[in-house]
Coordinates of C-alpha atoms and ligand atoms in Angstrom, one line a residue:
X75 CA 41.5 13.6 -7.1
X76 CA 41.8 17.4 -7.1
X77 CA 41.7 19.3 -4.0
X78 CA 40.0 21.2 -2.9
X79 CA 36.7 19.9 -3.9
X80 CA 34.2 22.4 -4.6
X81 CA 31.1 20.2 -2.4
X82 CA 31.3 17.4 -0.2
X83 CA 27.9 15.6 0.7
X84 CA 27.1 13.7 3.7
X85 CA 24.4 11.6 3.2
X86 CA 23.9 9.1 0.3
X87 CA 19.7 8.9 0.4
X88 CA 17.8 10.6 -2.1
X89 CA 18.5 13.8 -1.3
X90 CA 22.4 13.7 -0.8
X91 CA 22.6 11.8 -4.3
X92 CA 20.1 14.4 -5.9
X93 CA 22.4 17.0 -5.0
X94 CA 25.4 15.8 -6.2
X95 CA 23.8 15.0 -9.5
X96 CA 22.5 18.1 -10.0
X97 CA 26.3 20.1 -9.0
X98 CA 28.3 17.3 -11.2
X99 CA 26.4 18.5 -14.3
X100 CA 27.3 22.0 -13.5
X101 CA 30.3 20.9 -13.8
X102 CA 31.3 21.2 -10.3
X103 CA 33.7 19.0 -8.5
X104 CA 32.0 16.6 -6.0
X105 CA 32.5 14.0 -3.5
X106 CA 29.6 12.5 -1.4
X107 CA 29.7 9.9 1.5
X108 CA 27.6 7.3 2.6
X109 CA 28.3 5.8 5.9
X110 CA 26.7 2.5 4.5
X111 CA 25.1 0.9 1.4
X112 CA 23.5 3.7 -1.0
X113 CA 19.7 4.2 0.2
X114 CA 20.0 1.9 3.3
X115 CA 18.0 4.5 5.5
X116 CA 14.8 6.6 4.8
X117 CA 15.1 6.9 0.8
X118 CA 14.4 3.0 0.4
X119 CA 11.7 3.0 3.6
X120 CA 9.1 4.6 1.7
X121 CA 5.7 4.4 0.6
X122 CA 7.5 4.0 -3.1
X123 CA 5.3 7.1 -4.5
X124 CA 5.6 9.8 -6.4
X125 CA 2.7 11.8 -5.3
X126 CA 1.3 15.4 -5.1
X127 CA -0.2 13.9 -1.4
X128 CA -3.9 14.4 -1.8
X129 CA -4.1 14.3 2.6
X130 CA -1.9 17.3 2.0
X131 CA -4.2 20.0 0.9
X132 CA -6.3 19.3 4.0
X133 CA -3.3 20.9 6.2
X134 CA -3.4 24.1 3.4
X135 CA -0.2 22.8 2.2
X136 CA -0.9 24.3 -1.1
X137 CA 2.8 25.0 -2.1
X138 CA 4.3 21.4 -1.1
X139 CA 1.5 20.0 -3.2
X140 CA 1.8 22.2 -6.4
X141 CA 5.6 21.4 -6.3
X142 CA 5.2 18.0 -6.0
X143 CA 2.8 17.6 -8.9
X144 CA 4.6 19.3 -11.1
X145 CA 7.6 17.1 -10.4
X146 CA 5.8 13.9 -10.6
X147 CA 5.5 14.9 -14.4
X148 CA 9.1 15.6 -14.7
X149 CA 10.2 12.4 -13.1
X150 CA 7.3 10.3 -14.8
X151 CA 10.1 11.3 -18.0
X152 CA 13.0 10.9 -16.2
X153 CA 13.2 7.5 -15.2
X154 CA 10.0 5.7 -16.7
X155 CA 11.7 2.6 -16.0
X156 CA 11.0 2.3 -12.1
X157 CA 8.4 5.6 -12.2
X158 CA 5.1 4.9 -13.4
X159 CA 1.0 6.1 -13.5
X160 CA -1.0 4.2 -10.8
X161 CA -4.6 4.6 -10.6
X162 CA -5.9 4.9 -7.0
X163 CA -9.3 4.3 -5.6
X164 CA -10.6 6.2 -2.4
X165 CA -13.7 4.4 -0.9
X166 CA -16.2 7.3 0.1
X167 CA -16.8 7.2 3.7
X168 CA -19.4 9.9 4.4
X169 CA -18.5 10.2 8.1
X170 CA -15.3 10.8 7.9
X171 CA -14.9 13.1 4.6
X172 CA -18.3 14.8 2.8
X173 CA -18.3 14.3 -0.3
X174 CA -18.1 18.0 -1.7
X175 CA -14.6 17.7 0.5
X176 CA -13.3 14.9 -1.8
X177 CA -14.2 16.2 -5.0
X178 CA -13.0 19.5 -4.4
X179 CA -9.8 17.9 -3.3
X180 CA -9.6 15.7 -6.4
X181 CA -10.2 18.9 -8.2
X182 CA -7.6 20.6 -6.9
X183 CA -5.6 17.8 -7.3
X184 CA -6.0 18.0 -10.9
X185 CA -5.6 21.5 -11.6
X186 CA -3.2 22.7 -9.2
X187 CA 0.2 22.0 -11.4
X188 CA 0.5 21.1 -15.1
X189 CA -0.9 17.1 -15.9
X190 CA 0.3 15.9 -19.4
X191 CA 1.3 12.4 -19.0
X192 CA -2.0 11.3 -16.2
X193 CA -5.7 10.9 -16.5
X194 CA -7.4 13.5 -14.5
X195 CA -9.9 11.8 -11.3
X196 CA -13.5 10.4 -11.2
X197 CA -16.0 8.9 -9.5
X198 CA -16.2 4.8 -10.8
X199 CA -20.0 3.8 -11.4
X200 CA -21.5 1.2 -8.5
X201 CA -21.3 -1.9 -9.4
X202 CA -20.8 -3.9 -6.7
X203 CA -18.0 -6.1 -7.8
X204 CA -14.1 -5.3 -6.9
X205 CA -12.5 -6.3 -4.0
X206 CA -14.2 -4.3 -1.3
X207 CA -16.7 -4.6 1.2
X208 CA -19.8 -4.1 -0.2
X209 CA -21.0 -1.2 2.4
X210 CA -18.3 0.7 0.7
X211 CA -20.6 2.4 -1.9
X212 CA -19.1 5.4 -3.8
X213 CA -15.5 5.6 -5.0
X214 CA -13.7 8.3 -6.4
X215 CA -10.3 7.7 -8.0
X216 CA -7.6 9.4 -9.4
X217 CA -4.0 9.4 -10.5
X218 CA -0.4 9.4 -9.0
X219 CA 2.5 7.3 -10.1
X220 CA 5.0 4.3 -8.5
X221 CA 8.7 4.8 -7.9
X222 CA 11.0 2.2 -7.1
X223 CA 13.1 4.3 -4.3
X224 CA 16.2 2.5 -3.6
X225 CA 16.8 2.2 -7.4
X226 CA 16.4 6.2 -7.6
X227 CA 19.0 6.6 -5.9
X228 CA 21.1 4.4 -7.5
X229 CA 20.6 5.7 -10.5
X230 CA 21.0 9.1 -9.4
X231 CA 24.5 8.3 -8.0
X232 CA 25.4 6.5 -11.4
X233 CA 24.1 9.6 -13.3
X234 CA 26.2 11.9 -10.8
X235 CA 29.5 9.2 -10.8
X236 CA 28.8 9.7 -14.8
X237 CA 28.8 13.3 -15.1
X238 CA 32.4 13.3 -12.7
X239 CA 31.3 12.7 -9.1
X240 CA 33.2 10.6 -6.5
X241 CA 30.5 8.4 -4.8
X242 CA 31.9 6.6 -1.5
X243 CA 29.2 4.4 0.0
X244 CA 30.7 2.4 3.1
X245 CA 32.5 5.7 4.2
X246 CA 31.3 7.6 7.4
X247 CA 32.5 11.1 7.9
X248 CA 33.4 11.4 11.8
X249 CA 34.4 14.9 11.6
X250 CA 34.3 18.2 9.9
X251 CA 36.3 21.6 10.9
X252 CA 36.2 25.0 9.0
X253 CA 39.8 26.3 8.8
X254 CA 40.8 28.8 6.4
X255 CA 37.8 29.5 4.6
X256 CA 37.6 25.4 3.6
X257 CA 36.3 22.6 5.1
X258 CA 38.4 20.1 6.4
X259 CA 36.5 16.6 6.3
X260 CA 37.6 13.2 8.4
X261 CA 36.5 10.2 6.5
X262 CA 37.0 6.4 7.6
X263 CA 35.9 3.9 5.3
X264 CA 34.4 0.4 6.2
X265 CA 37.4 -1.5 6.2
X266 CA 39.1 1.1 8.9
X267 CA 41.1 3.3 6.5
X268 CA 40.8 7.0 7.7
X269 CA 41.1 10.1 5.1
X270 CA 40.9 13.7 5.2
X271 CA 39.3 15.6 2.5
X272 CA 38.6 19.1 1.4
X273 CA 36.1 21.2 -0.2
X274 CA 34.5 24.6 -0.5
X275 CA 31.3 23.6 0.1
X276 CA 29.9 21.1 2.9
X277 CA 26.1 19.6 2.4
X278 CA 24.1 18.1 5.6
X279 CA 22.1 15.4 3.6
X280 CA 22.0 12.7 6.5
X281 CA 18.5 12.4 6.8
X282 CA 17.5 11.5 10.3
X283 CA 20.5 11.7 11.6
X284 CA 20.7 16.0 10.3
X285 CA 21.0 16.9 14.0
X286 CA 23.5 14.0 15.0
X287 CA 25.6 15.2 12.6
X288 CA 25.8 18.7 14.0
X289 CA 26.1 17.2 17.7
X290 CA 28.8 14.8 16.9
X291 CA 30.8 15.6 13.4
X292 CA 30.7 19.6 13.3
X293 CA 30.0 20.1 16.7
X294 CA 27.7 22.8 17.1
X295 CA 24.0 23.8 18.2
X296 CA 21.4 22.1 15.1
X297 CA 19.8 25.4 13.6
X298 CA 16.3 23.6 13.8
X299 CA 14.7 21.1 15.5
X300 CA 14.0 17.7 14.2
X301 CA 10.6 15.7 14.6
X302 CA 11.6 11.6 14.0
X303 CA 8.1 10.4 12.8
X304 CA 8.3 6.1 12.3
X305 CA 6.9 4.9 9.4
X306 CA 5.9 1.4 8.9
X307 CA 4.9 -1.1 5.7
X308 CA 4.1 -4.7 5.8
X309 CA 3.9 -7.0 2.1
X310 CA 1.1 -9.5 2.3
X311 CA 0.0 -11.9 -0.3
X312 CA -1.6 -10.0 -3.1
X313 CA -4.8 -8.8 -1.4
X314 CA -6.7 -8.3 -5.7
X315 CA -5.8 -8.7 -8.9
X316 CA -6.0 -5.3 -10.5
X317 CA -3.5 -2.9 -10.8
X318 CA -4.9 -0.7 -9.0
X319 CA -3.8 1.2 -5.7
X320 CA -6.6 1.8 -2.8
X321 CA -6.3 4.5 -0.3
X322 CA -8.1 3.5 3.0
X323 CA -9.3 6.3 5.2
X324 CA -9.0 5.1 9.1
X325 CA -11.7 6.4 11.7
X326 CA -8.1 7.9 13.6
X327 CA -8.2 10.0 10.3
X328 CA -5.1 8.9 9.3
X329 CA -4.7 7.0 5.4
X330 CA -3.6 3.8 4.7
X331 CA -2.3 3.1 0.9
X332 CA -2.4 -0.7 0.0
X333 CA -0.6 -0.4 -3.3
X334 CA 0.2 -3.5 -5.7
X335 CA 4.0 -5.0 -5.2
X336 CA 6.1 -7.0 -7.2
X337 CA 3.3 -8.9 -8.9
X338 CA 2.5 -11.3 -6.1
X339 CA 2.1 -8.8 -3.4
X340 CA 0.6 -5.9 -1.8
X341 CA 2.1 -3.4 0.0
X342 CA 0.4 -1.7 3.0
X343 CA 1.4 1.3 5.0
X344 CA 2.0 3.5 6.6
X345 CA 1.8 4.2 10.1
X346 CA 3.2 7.7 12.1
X347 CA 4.6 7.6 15.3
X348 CA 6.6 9.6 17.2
X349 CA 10.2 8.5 17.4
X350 CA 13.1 9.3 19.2
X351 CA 15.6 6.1 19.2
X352 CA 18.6 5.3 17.1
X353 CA 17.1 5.6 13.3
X354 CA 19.5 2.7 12.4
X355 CA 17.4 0.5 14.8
X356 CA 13.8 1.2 13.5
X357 CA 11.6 -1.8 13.0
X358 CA 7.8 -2.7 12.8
X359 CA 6.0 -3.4 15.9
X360 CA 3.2 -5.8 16.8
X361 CA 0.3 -3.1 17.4
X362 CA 1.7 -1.4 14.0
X363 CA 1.1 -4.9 12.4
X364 CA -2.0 -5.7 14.2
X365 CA -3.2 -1.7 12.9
X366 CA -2.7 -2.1 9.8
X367 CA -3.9 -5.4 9.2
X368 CA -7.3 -4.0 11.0
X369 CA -7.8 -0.9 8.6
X370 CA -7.6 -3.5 5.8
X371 CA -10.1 -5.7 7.2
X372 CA -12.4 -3.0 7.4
X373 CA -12.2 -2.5 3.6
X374 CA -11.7 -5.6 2.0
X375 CA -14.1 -8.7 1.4
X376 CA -10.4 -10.7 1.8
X377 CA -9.2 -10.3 5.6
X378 CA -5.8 -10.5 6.4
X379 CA -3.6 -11.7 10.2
X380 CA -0.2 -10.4 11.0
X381 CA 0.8 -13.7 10.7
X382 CA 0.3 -13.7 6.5
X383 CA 2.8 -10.7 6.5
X384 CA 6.0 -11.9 4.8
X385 CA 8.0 -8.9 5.1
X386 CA 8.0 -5.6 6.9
X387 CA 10.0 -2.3 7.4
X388 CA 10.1 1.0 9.0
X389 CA 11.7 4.3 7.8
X390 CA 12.3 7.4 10.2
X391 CA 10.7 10.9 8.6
X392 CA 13.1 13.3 9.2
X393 CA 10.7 16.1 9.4
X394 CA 10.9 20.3 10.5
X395 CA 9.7 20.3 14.1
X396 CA 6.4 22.5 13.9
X397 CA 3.7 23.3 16.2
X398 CA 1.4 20.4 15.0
X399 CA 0.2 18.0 17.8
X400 CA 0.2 14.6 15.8
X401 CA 2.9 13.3 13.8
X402 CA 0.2 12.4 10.6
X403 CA 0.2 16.4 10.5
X404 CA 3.8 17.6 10.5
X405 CA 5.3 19.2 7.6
X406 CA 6.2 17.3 4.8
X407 CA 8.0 20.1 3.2
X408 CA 11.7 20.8 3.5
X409 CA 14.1 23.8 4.5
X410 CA 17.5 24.1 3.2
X411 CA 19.8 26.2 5.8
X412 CA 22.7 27.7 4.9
X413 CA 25.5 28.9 7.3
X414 CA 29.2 30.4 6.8
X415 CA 32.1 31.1 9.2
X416 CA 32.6 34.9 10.3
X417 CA 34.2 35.6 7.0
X418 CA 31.1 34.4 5.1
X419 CA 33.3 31.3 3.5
X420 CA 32.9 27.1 4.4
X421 CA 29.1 27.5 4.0
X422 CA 27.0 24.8 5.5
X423 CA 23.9 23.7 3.8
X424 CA 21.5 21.1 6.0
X425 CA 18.8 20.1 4.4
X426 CA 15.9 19.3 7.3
X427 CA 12.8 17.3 5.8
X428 CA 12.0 16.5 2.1
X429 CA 10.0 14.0 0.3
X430 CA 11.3 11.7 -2.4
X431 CA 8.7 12.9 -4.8
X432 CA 10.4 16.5 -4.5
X433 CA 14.4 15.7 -4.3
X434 CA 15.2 17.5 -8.2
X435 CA 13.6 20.6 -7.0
X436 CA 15.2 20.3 -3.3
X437 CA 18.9 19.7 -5.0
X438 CA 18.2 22.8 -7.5
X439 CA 17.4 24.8 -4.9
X440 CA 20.2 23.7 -3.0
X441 CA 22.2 24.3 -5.6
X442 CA 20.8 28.0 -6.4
X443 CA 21.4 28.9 -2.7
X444 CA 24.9 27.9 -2.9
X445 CA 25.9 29.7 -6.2
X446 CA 27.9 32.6 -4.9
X447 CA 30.3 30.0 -2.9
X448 CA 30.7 28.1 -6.1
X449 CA 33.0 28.9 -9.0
X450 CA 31.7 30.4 -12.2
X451 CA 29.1 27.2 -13.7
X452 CA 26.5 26.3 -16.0
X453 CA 23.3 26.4 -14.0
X454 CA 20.3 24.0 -13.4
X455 CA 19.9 21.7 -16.0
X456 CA 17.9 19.1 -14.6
X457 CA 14.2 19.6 -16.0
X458 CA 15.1 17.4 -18.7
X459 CA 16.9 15.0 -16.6
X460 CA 17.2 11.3 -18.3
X461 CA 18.5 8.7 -15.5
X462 CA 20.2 6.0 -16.6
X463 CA 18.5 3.4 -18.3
X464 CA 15.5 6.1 -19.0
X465 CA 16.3 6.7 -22.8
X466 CA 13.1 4.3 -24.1
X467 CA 9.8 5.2 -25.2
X468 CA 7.5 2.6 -22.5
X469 CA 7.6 -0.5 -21.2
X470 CA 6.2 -2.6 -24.2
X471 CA 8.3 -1.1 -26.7
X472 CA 11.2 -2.0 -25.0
X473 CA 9.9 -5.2 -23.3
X474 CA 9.4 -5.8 -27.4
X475 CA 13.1 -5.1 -28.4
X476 CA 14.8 -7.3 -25.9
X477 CA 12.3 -10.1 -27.0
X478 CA 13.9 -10.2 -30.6
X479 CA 17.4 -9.5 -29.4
X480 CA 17.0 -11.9 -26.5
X481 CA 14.6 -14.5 -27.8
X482 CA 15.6 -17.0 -25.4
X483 CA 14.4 -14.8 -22.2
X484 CA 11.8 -15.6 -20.6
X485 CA 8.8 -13.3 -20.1
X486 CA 9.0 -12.7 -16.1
X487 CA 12.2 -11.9 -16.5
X488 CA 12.2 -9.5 -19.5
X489 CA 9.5 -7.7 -17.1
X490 CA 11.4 -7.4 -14.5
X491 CA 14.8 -6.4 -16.2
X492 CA 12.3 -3.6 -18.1
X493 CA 10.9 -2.0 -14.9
X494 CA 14.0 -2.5 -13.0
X495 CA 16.8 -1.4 -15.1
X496 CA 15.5 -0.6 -18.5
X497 CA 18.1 0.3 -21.5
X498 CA 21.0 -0.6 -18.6
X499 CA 20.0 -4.5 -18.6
X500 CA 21.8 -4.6 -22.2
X501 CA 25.0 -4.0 -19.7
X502 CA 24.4 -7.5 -18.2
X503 CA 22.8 -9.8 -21.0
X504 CA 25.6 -8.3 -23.1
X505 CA 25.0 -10.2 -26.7
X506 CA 24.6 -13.3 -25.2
X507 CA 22.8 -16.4 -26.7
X508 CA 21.5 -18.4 -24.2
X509 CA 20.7 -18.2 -20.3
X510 CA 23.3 -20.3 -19.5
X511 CA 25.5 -18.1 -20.5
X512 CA 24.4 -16.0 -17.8
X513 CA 25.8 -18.1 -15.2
X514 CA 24.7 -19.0 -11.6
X515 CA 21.2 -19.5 -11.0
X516 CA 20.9 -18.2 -7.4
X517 CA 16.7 -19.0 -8.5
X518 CA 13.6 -16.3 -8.8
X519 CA 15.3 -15.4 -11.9
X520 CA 18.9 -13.9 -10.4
X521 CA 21.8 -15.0 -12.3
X522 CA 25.5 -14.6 -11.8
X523 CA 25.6 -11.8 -14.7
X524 CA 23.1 -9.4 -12.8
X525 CA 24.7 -9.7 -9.6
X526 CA 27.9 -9.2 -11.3
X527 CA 26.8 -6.1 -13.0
X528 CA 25.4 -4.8 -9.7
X529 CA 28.9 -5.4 -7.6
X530 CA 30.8 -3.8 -10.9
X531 CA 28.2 -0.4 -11.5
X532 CA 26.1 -0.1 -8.9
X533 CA 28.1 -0.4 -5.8
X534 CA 26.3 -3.6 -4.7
X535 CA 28.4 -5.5 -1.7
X536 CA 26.7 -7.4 0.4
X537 CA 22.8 -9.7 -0.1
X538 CA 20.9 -7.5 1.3
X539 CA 22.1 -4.9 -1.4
X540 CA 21.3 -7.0 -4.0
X541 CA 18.1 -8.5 -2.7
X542 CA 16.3 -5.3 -0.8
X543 CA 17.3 -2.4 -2.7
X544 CA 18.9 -3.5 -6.3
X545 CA 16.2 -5.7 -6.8
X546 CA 13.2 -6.8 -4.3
X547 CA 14.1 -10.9 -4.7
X548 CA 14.4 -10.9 -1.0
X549 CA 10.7 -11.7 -1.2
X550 CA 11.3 -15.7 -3.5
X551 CA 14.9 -16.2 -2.4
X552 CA 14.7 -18.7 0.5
X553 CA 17.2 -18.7 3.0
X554 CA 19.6 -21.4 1.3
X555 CA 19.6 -19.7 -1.8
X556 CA 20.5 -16.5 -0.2
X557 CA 23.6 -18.4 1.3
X558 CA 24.8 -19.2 -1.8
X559 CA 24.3 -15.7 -3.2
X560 CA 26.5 -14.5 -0.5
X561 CA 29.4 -17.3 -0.7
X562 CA 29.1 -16.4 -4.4
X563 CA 29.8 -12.5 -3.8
X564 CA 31.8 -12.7 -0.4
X565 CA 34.6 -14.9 -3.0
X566 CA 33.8 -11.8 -6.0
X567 CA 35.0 -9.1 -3.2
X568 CA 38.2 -11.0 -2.2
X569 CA 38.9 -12.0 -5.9
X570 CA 38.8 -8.1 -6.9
X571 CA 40.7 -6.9 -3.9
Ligands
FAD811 C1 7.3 5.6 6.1 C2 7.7 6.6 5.1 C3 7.0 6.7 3.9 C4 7.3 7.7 3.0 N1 6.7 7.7 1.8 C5 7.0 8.6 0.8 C6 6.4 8.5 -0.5 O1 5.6 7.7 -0.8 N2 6.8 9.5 -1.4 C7 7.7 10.4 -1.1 O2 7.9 11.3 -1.9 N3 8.3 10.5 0.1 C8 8.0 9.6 1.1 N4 8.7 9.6 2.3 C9 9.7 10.6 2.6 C10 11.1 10.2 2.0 O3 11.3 8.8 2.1 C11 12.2 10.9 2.7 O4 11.9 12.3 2.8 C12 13.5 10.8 2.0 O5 13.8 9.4 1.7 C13 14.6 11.4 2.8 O6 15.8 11.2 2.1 P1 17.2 11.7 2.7 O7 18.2 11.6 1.6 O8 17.0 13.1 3.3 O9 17.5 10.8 4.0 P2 18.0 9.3 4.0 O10 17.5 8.5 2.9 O11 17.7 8.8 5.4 O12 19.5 9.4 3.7 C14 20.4 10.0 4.7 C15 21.7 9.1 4.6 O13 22.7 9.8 5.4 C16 23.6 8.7 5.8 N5 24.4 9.3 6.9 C17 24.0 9.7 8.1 N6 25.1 10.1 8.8 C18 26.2 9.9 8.1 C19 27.6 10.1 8.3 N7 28.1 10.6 9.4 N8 28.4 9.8 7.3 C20 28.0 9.3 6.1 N9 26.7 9.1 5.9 C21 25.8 9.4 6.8 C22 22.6 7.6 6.3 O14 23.2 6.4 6.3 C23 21.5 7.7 5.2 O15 21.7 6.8 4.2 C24 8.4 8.6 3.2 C25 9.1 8.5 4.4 C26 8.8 7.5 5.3 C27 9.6 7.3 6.6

């Protein structure tokens, strides 16, 4: 590898990875480090939309909103193999919201940035029917779209790793010193071995740990303050059949999303609580279970007890410390700050806040603020970003191709191979004639030639890779089979070294 580099990122969650995309198809020469698996914090902790935010206007957040619609078109294109339209109903609740406040809001909503791919909102007749209680009488609904986070990621990093980039998950940077007009970077790797790297340019993408980083690694004072804000999601049973996504308004005045999940299962959150632990130790509590479970059973005919909830998480919002009192109104925008030694060389770029919805535009902007410290290169690019595995018309085009090339398949699976790695899942299935040939069956569909493909391109090491952020089979494997998934790739590591 040529040194010096011209970028080094710290941080490989959405916004790390977004960045280094978008400087590798400058052209520029990038590294970026991840201190463990790709996505393992925030970026695969989150509500899993790509959304304007419709609470958003309420707090005037006009700008953050227009952004972020205009980029849920861009990514509905870029990766409509885990981003995709979801309707969502909004039960009226005349106490809480008027109704003149709601339809303004979807108005907005609809107008505000340019809509080509999504229906615009309305108001759904009464009927009666549907899975709500029946006091819930008007409902307005409207459109957003689905992303499957952790893959995002992924697939950024692949893109980036495609267009030149070094991407070293398991790797920790411990230290980082300006010395003449470079950075000089201390790396140490998972398996102990330390290095020392350098580059032009050093990026701050470590999330919740931003102001850890400038405490421990660079050390010196954080330029901003951080506001930790907890976010918690339980899965549940499928709570109705449609496809639908409901958005549950809660007398607090805080919104609950209960969004469809892997076919079987709904997804509930979030919650927004102050935090101010280790973000590496964030979990669900009881009274976050207990509240969420409440707001549902105020909405739905079917109730629900925390003890149906089959799986849970938390991520930590690493938001811009405002003046706002609760943490359901800070700031979900982001700030990039830039800072250079005395010669006005080394710059520093930290990026505090961000959503996932808005990482391309974050890492373009990163990227425009950084131009002068970069050599000569070709400019933004990625409007017309295509992520690997993107390049397909929709779902039942393709779902229809593999069919004929892979008759033998069966149905679930072609689903799930479609909205999880599109065009890629020819890498794995490879020409071959039978499912046999695909080896293992670990069950819920996993067999040895995904897992293999996930170790070889995406960086998978351990089950929890494979089974929480490569795919969600976490949720069907049961404890045995998990076992057996991880003799299977514990012998894989030591058999490649
Ligand atoms: C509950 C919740 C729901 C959300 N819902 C949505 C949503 O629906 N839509 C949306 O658009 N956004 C949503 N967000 C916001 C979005 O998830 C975050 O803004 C985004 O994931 C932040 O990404 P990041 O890359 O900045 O941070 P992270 O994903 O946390 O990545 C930072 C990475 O840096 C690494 N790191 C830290 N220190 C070091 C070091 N010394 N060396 C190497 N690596 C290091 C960490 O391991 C981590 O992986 C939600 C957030 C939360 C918490």
């Amino acid at each position: 590898m040529k040194q010096p580099l011209d970028m080094l990122i710290i941080g490989g969650g959405i916004n790390g990875t977004g960045i280094a995309l978008d400087a590798a198809g400058r052209g520029l020469s990038v590294a970026l480090c991840e201190m463990h698996d790709l996505a393992s914090a925030t970026s695969s902790a989150s509500s899993k939309l790509i959304h304007g935010g419709l609470r958003y206007l309420e707090q005037f957040e006009f700008r953050l909103v227009r952004e972020a619609l205009a980029e849920r078109e861009t990514l509905l294109q870029a990766a409509p193999h885990i981003i995709w339209p979801l309707r969502f109903r909004l039960p009226h609740q005349p106490h809480l919201r008027p109704a003149w406040m709601i339809r303004l809001g979807l108005w907005l909503y609809d107008h505000l940035a340019r809509r080509d791919r999504l229906p615009g909102s309305h108001m759904l007749p009464l009927n009666g029917a549907g899975p709500l209680q029946p006091h819930l009488g008007r409902i307005f609904e409207y459109s957003d779209a689905w992303v499957d986070d952790a893959r995002l990621v992924v697939l950024c990093a692949m893109a980036a790793q495609e267009r030149g980039a070094h991407i070293w998950p398991r790797t920790r940077c411990t230290q980082a010193r300006r010395k003449n007009g470079l950075w000089h970077i201390e790396l140490i790797r998972e398996n102990g071995s330390l290095s020392t790297v350098t580059a032009r340019v050093l990026v701050n993408a470590a999330g919740p740990w931003v102001s850890h980083l400038f405490e421990e690694v660079l050390p010196s004072p954080p330029p901003a303050r951080l506001r930790l804000v907890k976010g918690s999601h339980i899965v549940v049973p499928r709570l109705h059949d449609g496809g639908e996504a409901y958005i549950l308004q809660n007398q607090d005045g805080r919104i609950i999303f209960v969004l469809p999940y892997e076919q079987d299962y709904s997804l509930i959150g979030t919650t927004d609580i102050d935090y101010t632990g280790d973000p590496g130790c964030v979990a669900p509590s009881y009274e976050e279970i207990t509240y969420l479970c409440d707001v549902v059973n105020t909405h739905f005919t079917r109730q629900i007890e925390p003890n149906e909830v089959i799986h849970r998480f938390s991520g930590v919002r690493p938001l811009m410390a405002d003046s706002r009192g609760q943490a359901q109104q800070a700031s979900r925008d982001y700030k990039l700050l830039l800072s250079t030694d005395s010669h006005q060389t080394a710059p520093l770029l930290s990026v505090f806040g961000g959503k996932i919805t808005t990482f391309r535009a974050l890492a373009e902007d990163a990227l425009n603020q950084l131009t002068a410290f970069l050599p000569p290169n070709d400019g933004p690019w990625t409007t017309h970003l295509v992520l690997p595995g993107g390049d397909f018309e929709d779902h039942a085009s393709l779902a229809g191709s593999l069919k004929q090339e892979y008759p033998w398949l069966p149905h679930r699976l072609v689903q799930r191979y479609v909205r999880s790695y599109g065009t890629l899942c020819r890498q794995f299935l490879n020409r071959h004639a039978g499912i046999t040939d695909l080896g293992e069956h670990f069950g819920a569909g996993l067999y040895a030639a995904e897992v293999d493909y996930l170790m070889d391109q995406e960086w998978a090491h351990t089950t929890d890779d494979v089974l929480w952020r490569r795919t969600k089979l976490g949720l069907h494997l049961t404890p045995e089979q998990q076992r057996q998934l991880d003799a299977y790739m514990q012998q894989a590591l030591q058999h490649n070294g």
